[in-house]
């Protein structure tokens, strides 16, 4: 950890950002030297560096690898072998990535010091925000936090998401009083494993404090919109709780009930009437500004796949509350902060903090293609890798598993704009489904058609977020052998049953994170198959070619984002089928 103190406040925090970014090259060099010194005797580094701690030897000898190459070492530690396989410090937990490896989440080893680094970055956020939105210490934040289900490795190490790790750590539990981070939610409601009870209590707390709330949000835009949907379904109950001073009996978690008791110690019929009058309106456009009239902005991740939720957030705020994206992070590493948080979501750029990790970049072409090869089964070290301070303005790079566009510099530290996760075609919440996994899932499901002489001839997909929770939609064109169309009235083909079974089969084959979002978090709705008329995909091809595509190079896109193309597909839908149950998921 660079710097002697964990918590920087106010002006001190801003000065630390300036110090780190002004000497980004030196901070990075020092960081790498520290990594090599601490880990020189590990089995992994010894294999390449023979005990050397030299930076140039590292750059020359230690290869760029994918998760697949390091996974055997991680699994050995998970099974009980010593942490010294890959690190000089004891591994305290495994962080489960939303990226996937087969059917399970990737596990990222974490040491105690990693929590210090993450806390350091969290503590920079409010000093940055207070430059643009003063007075945030004069009220409360209705920021909705949720823990995820935990697992354990065979040797007993906790395996959990990076956010759950932080919320359950001493850094969060014993964080002390801070007027800039005075939240409405009692901690016990955040730690509740039942997401519905947690949501209920946190929203109720936010309503009780409605005249003190200065900022709204959740980590992801999707989670905040789920909360609005939950509010639509439960506001009558909330009003009743406030009116009577009694928590709804459906909340059975003892810690939640205990923590909510002081908030509902006295009946408050006037507050209940205020909320009822607002929520009873036919239109909920601008509802957030009405329920929380002093709110100054909404904080949530609205970049990448979360950008699809911006119109909904703007609707519920009537465009009056800025959408603020403060930081960029992953399970592997926390990267940087947004130094201009009130900018348009399309212009969000993050300044890489050089004390968060050692950063190298893979140059990409203008279309996002790699200019160097990294084979999944090989280890590669290439002289085209670029160091942190050597990236060029306006160029595209891949950092670990994420692609960025460098948009400027703050002192020596580059600012980057998040473009996308490589190969992801579908995403609603934490789920990230790539084209290969989608194809494998559909390949399994389409076999269920074969006993009925039916054949899936073409398909595409899109993430439907028009209703909450959002869900995956698959467009299927199916024919009978010897016929141009599946007979939906055929006695030999129980269409409802078979297509519903196909929906289930697809979901069962999708990865662990998707199935958790569906079965446990309820943040993704049932998968839908829309059967289209024969010839629909030829029409789709004609449409894309008319837009300037080449018939010689045309391939059916496996995910559709064009509104006109979706309209074409939907105009040819003759039947819709939903998954009738949740996919199997075991923590």
XYZ file of C-alpha atoms in Angstrom, residues 14 19 27 75 97 135 167 171 184 220 232 266 295 315 350 361 383 394-395 404 408 443-444 447 467 496 507 570 580:
29
model
C -7.328 15.193 -3.075
C 0.760 13.063 -5.524
C 4.771 4.701 -8.046
C -7.390 -24.676 -7.220
C -15.644 -12.863 -10.328
C -23.018 20.100 1.541
C -19.392 -5.227 3.503
C -13.259 -1.912 7.379
C -30.141 5.485 5.812
C -25.208 -1.072 -10.311
C -43.986 0.047 -6.852
C -43.667 5.951 16.888
C -31.638 14.442 -3.551
C -37.520 8.704 -16.602
C -11.595 6.948 -15.014
C -1.743 -2.755 -21.711
C 7.410 -6.575 -26.465
C -7.172 8.122 -28.200
C -5.899 4.544 -28.568
C -10.454 0.503 -22.514
C -6.664 11.854 -21.648
C -26.871 -26.473 -29.079
C -27.990 -28.534 -26.080
C -31.676 -31.396 -29.470
C -39.514 -4.413 -17.829
C -45.778 -25.348 -25.171
C -30.770 -21.714 -18.718
C -40.937 -8.886 -33.409
C -41.473 -22.236 -16.347
